[in-house]
XYZ file of C-alpha atoms in Angstrom:
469
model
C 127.371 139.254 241.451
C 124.895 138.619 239.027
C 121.708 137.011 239.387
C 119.132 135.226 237.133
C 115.550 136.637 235.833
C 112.907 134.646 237.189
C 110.130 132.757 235.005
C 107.764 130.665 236.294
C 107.350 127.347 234.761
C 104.739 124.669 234.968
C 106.049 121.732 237.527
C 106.329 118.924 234.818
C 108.693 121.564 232.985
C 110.674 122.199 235.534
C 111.103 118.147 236.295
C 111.600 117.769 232.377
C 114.325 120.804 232.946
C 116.095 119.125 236.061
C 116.296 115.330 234.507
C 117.764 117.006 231.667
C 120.908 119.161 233.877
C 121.681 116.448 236.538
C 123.095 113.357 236.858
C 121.341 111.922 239.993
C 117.815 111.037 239.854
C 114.667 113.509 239.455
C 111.409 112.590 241.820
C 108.331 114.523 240.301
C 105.025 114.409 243.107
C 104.022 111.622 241.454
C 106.546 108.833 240.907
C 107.308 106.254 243.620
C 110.605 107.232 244.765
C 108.990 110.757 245.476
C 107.749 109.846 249.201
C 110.478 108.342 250.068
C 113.582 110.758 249.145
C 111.001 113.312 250.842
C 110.814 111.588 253.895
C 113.523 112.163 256.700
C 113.659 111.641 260.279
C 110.902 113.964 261.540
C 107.951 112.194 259.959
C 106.124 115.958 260.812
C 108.303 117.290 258.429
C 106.142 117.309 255.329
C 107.685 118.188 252.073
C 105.534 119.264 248.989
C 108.245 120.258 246.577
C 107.462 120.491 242.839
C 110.650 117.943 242.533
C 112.931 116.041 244.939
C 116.381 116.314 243.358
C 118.794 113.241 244.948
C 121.826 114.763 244.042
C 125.213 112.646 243.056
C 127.729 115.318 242.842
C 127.941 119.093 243.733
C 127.572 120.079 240.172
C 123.750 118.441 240.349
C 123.273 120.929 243.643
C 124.752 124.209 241.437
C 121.953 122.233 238.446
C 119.295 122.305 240.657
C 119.987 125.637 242.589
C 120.462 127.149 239.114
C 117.023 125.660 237.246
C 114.879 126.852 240.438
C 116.460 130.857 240.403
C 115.698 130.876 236.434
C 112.194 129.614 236.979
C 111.187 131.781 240.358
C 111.173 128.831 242.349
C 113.060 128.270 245.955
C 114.839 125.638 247.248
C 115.047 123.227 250.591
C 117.771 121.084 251.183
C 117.913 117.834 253.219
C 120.682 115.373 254.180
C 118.865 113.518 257.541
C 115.688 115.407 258.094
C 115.970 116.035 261.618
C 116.291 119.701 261.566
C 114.598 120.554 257.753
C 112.495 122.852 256.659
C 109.288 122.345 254.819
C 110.019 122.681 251.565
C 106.550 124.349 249.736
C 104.919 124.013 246.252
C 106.644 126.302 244.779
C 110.339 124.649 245.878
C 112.661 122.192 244.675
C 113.880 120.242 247.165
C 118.276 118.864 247.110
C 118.845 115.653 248.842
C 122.138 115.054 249.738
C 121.934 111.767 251.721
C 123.858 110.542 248.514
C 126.817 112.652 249.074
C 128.608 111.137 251.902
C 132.112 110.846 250.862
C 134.824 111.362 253.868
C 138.219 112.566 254.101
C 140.862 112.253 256.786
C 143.842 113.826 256.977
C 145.922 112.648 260.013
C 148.946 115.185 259.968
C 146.700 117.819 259.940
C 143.868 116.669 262.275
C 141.177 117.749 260.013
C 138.231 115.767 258.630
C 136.921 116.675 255.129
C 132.981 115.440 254.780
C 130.471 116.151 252.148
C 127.383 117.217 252.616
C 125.155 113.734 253.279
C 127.464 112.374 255.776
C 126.124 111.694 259.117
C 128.577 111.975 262.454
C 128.850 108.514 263.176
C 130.603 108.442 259.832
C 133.175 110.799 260.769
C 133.802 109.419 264.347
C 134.407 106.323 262.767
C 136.747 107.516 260.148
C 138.690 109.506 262.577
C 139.257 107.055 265.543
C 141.708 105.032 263.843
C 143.753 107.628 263.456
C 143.458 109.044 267.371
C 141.281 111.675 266.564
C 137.780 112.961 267.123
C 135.336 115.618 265.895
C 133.196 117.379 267.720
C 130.002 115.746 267.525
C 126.413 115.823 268.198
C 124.575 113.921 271.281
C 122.829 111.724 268.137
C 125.161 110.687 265.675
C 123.233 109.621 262.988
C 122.247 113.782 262.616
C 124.033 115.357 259.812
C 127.103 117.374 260.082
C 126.644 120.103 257.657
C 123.193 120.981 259.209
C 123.826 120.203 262.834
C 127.508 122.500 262.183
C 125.795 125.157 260.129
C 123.458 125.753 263.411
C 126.258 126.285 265.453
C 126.606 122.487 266.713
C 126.085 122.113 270.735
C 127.273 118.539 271.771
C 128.261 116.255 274.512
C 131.637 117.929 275.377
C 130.805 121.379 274.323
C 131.759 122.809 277.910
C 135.108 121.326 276.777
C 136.067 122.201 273.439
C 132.874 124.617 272.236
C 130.703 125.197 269.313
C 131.308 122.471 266.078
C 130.825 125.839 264.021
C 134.328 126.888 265.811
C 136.087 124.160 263.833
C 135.254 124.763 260.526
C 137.935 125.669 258.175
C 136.637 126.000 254.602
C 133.633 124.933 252.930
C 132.287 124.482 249.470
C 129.077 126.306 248.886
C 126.302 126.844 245.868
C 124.976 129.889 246.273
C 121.655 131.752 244.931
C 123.351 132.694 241.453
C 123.935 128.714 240.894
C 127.608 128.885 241.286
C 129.712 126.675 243.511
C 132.116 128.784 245.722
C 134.971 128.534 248.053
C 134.027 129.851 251.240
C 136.887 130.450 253.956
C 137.954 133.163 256.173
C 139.880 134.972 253.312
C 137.674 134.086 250.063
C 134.236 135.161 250.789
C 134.420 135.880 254.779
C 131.352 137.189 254.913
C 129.354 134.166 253.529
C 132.131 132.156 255.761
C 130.662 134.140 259.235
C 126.968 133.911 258.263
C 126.710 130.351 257.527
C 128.460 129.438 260.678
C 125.413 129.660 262.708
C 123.308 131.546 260.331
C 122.352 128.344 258.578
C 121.363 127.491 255.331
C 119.672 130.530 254.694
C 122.974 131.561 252.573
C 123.476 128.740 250.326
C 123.606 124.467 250.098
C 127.431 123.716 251.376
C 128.453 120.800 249.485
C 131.691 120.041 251.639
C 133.411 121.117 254.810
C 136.424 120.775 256.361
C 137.088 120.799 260.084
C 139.303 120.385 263.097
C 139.338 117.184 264.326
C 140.950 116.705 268.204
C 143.118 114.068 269.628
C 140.459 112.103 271.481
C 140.350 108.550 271.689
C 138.028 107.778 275.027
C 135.992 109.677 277.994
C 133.824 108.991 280.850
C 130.436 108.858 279.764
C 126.828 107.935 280.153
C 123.985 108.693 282.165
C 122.430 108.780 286.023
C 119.067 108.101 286.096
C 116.492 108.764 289.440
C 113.757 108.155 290.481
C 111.218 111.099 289.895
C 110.322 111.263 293.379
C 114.346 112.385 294.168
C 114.006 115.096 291.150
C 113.540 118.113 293.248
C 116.799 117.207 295.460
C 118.711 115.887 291.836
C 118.076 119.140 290.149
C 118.958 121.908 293.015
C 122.313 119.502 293.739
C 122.770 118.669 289.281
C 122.265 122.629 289.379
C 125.042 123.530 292.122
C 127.329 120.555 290.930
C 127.682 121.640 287.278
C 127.916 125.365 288.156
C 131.342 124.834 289.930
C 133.133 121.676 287.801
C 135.837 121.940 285.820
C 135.322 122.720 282.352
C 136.276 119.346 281.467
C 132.991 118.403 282.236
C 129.560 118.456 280.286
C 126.583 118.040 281.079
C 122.355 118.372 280.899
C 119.713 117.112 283.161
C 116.494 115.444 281.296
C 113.388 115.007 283.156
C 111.637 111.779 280.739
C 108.492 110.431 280.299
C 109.972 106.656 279.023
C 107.115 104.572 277.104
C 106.457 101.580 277.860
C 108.751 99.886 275.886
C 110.136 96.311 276.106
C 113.536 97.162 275.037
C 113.832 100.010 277.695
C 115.702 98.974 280.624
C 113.201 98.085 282.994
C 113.954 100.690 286.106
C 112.471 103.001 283.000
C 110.368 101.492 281.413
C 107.096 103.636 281.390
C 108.404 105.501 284.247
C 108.683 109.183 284.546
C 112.931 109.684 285.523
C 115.391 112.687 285.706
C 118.494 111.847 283.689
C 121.464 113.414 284.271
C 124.133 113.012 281.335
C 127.843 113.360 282.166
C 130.970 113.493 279.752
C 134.492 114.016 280.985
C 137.687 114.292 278.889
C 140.195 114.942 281.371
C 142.888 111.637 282.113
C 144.430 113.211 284.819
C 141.091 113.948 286.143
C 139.038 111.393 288.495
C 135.638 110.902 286.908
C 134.261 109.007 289.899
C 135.348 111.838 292.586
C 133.510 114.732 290.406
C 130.358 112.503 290.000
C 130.630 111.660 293.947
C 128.113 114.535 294.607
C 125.300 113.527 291.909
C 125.778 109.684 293.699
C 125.192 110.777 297.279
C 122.073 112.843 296.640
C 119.927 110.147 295.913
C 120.445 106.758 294.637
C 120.145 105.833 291.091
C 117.827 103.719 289.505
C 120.104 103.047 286.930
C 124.014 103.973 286.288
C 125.665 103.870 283.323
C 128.822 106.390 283.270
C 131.637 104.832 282.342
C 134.752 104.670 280.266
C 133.925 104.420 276.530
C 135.557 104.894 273.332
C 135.181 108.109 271.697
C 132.756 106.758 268.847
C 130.233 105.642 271.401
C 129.397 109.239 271.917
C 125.804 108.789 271.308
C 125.511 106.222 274.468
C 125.489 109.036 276.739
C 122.602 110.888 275.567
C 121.070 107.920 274.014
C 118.887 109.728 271.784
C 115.996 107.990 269.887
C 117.475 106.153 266.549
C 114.099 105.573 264.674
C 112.058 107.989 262.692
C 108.932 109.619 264.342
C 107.383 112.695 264.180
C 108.599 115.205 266.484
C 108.261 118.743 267.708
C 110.699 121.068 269.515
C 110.833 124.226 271.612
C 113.742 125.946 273.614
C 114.944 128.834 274.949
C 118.590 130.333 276.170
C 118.862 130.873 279.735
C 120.568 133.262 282.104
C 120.173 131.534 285.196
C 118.560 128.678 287.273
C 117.528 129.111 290.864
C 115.543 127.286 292.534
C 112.396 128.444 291.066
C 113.494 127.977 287.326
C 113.704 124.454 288.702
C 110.724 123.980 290.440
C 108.451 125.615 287.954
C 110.106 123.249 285.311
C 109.023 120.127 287.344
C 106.091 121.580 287.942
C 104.958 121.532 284.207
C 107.572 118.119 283.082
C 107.076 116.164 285.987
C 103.925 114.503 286.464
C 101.994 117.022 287.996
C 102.342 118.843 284.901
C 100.476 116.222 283.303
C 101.792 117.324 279.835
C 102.026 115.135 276.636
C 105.742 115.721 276.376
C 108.545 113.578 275.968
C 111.057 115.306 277.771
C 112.111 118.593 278.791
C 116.300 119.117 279.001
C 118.508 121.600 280.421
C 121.834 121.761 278.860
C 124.559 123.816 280.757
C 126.748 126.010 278.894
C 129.268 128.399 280.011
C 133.086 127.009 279.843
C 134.324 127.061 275.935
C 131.119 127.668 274.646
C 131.299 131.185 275.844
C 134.741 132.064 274.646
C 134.783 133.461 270.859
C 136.507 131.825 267.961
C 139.878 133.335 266.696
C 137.619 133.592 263.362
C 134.637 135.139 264.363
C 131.055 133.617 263.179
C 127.332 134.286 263.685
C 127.186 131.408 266.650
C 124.464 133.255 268.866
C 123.901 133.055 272.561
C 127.704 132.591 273.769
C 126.766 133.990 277.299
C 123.618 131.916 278.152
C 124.024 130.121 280.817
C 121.753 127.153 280.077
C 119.671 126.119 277.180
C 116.722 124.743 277.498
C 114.692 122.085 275.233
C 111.264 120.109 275.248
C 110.178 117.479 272.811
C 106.379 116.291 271.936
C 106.206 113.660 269.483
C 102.898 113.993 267.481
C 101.052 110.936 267.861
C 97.321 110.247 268.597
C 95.825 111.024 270.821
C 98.018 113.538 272.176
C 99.262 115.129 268.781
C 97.053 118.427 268.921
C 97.705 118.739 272.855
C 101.351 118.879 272.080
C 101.866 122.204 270.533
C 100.547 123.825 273.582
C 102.729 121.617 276.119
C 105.696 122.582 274.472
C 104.516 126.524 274.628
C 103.556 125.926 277.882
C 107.270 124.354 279.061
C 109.099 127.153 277.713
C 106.278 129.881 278.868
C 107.248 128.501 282.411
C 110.765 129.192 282.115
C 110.492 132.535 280.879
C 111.624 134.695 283.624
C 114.716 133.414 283.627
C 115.006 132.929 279.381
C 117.208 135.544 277.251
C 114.768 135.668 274.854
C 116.776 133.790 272.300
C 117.090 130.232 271.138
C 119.811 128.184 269.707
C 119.071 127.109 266.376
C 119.820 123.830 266.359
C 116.983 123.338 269.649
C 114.169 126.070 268.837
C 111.879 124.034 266.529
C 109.781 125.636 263.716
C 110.484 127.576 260.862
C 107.742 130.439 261.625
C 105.770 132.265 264.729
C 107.871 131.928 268.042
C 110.062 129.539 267.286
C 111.962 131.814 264.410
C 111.930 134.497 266.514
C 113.482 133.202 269.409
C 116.441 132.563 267.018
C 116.535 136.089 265.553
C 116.420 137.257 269.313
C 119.664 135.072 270.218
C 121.523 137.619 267.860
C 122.803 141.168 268.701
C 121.187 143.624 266.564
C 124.766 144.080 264.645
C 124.524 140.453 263.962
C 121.190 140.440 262.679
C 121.555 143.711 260.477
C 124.679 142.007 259.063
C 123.144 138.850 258.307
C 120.290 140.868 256.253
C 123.078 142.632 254.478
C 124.599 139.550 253.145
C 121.621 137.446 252.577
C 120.658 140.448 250.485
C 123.999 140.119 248.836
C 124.211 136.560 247.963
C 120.091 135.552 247.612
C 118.405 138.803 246.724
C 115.414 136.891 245.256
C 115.458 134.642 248.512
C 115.875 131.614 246.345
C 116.714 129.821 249.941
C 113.648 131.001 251.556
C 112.402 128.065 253.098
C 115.841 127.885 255.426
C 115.407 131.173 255.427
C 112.408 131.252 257.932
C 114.044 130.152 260.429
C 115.176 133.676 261.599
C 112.015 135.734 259.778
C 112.285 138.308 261.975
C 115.603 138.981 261.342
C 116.837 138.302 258.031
């Protein structure tokens, strides 16, 4: 394939080039709309693009993609900003928040989304019809991203990886060109964007399976922190022998002090256990009967829900705020994994984190697609990940607390991270996501990056596996 010959152009050119090839709107540093088309949902995420292209159509991605390889600049893309990288001077950065047109098809249980759309979107869209995707524990994250990372949600034990789904996609690549990506027309760029991220290109649209799901138990047990040590050795035993029609994570949380917080949480220090169960035939009250008896929650909210009400269970934060992550895969957790975690996330730790989850894995998440795809750490047995939101006075502090979290789980850590959780384009972060991949993956994810962005045009996604591709 052939590739354009970089020349570098002054910034106003390259905003006088772009307002001239696309149809959406152009945001040079400074206009007015700049900020806010840069802004997503981690407010640390600090863009300083040369332009902030809001694109209305796939052809203004190819436009955009196309203007930055002829003028030796890269490019970041961003739908929802929760997961996006930086994107530098020298960048152009896509939004696609504009591009949220959904498609579903009932006969063939598939959902067809472009690349702005958010998951509540598609849960929405597909209930009416019986069906369900396989969404994240937030669903206003965007699908594209969240799938492109390998997508880890609230009944992954279940049904597996969102990445597993995918059927075809539509994808701009380095060269500006906007390409059918499937198992049979370009399989390699079709295995290293499933989970290698957008490192390969901006996918415009994807189509997935969708599954016939219309309700599940779900929501949450919450304790007292004082019953944590006995909730996380029995959470620990419980999950390790249920059915794989059960998912689940454990969340030791520092709640602020928040008047809309229920208030048995409310500035309280809690473990929350989340539960989702898909099984009918299956009684949800008898498998949670263990997690009851062990100590009594402060709070109980598992119940039957409708499938769209997915993000209840987790009940993830809704409102932008600036945010930093950390994780690690793990093989195991004894009893000292979980004392040394409460140890540094319970309040003896004293640390300015938010929380600090354990997801458990294992069931379909370890079983390999019938197409395969660069999806890393399939045999972890748990994931682990910490949050610090970076507010004063504690925004310097956090860094270190999140460093600190996963340096305290590290006997018992892979060495890997999923990419979704590990937080950080550079420095440990990225190289906890390189180290989640075999070194066949990784030396076949350099060979096609190498194929399809030779002059790295997508270097700030890129980063996110340095050390590796």
């Amino acid at each position: 394939m052939s590739h354009p010959t970089p020349q570098t152009l002054a910034p106003t050119s390259v905003v006088d080039l772009l307002r001239t090839a696309v149809a959406g709107v152009v945001h040079a540093p400074e206009d007015e709309g700049y900020r806010l088309s840069a802004t997503g949902f981690n407010l640390a995420t600090v863009h300083r693009s040369a332009a902030v292209v809001v694109a209305s159509s796939a052809a203004d991605v190819a436009a955009a993609v196309r203007i930055a390889a002829e003028n030796g600049l890269t490019v970041a893309v961003q739908a929802t900003g929760h997961g996006a990288a930086p994107a530098p001077e020298n960048s152009i950065l896509v939004d696609t928040a504009l591009l949220d047109g959904v498609s579903i098809n009932r006969a063939e249980r598939t959902a067809t989304v472009e690349a702005g759309v958010r998951w509540q979107q598609v849960l929405d869209a597909a209930a009416p019809h019986g069906l369900a995707p396989l969404a994240g524990s937030a669903p206003g994250v965007g699908v594209v991203g969240y799938t492109l990372g390998g997508g880890l949600g609230p009944i992954a034990r279940t049904h597996g990886f969102a990445a597993d789904r995918v059927l075809r996609m539509e994808v701009v690549t380095a060269d500006g060109q906007l390409r059918r990506v499937t198992p049979d027309d370009e399989p390699d760029l079709f295995w290293a964007l499933l989970g290698g991220g957008a490192a390969f290109g901006i996918v415009t649209q994807m189509t997935f399976e969708l599954l016939p799901i219309q309700t599940l138990d779900g929501g949450g047990l919450f304790y007292d922190i004082a019953d944590a040590p006995a909730v996380l050795r029995r959470w620990r035993d419980w999950i390790s022998a249920a059915p794989t029609s059960v998912s689940s994570s454990l969340a030791v949380v520092n709640f602020p002090p928040l008047p809309e917080l229920p208030e048995p949480l409310r500035g309280r220090t809690a473990v929350h256990v989340r539960f989702a169960h898909v099984d009918d035939a299956e009684d949800a009250g008898a498998l949670l009967a263990p997690l009851r008896a062990v100590a009594t929650p402060v709070l109980d909210t598992v119940t039957e829900i409708v499938y769209p009400a997915l993000g209840s269970i987790h009940a993830d934060p809704t409102d932008p705020m600036p945010g930093m992550e950390r994780s690690a895969l793990l093989r195991e957790l004894p009893d000292a994994a979980l004392d040394a975690l409460l140890a540094v996330a319970g309040p003896a730790g004293a640390l300015p984190i938010a929380l600090a989850e354990v997801r458990a894995m294992g069931g379909a998440l370890g079983v390999p697609p019938e197409t395969p795809n660069a999806v890393a750490g399939r045999d972890a047995a748990f994931t682990l990940f910490t949050v610090g939101v970076l507010v004063p006075p504690i925004a310097d502090a956090v860094p270190g607390a999140l460093e600190t979290v996963v340096g305290a789980m590290a006997p018992w850590a892979t060495g890997g991270a999923l990419m979704n959780f590990a937080g950080g384009v550079d420095g440990p972060p990225a190289a906890r996501v390189a180290n989640a991949w075999t070194p066949a993956q990784r030396t076949r994810l350099a060979e096609i990056r190498a194929a399809y962005d030779p002059s790295g045009v997508f270097a700030p996604a890129a980063r996110w596996a340095a050390t590796a591709i």
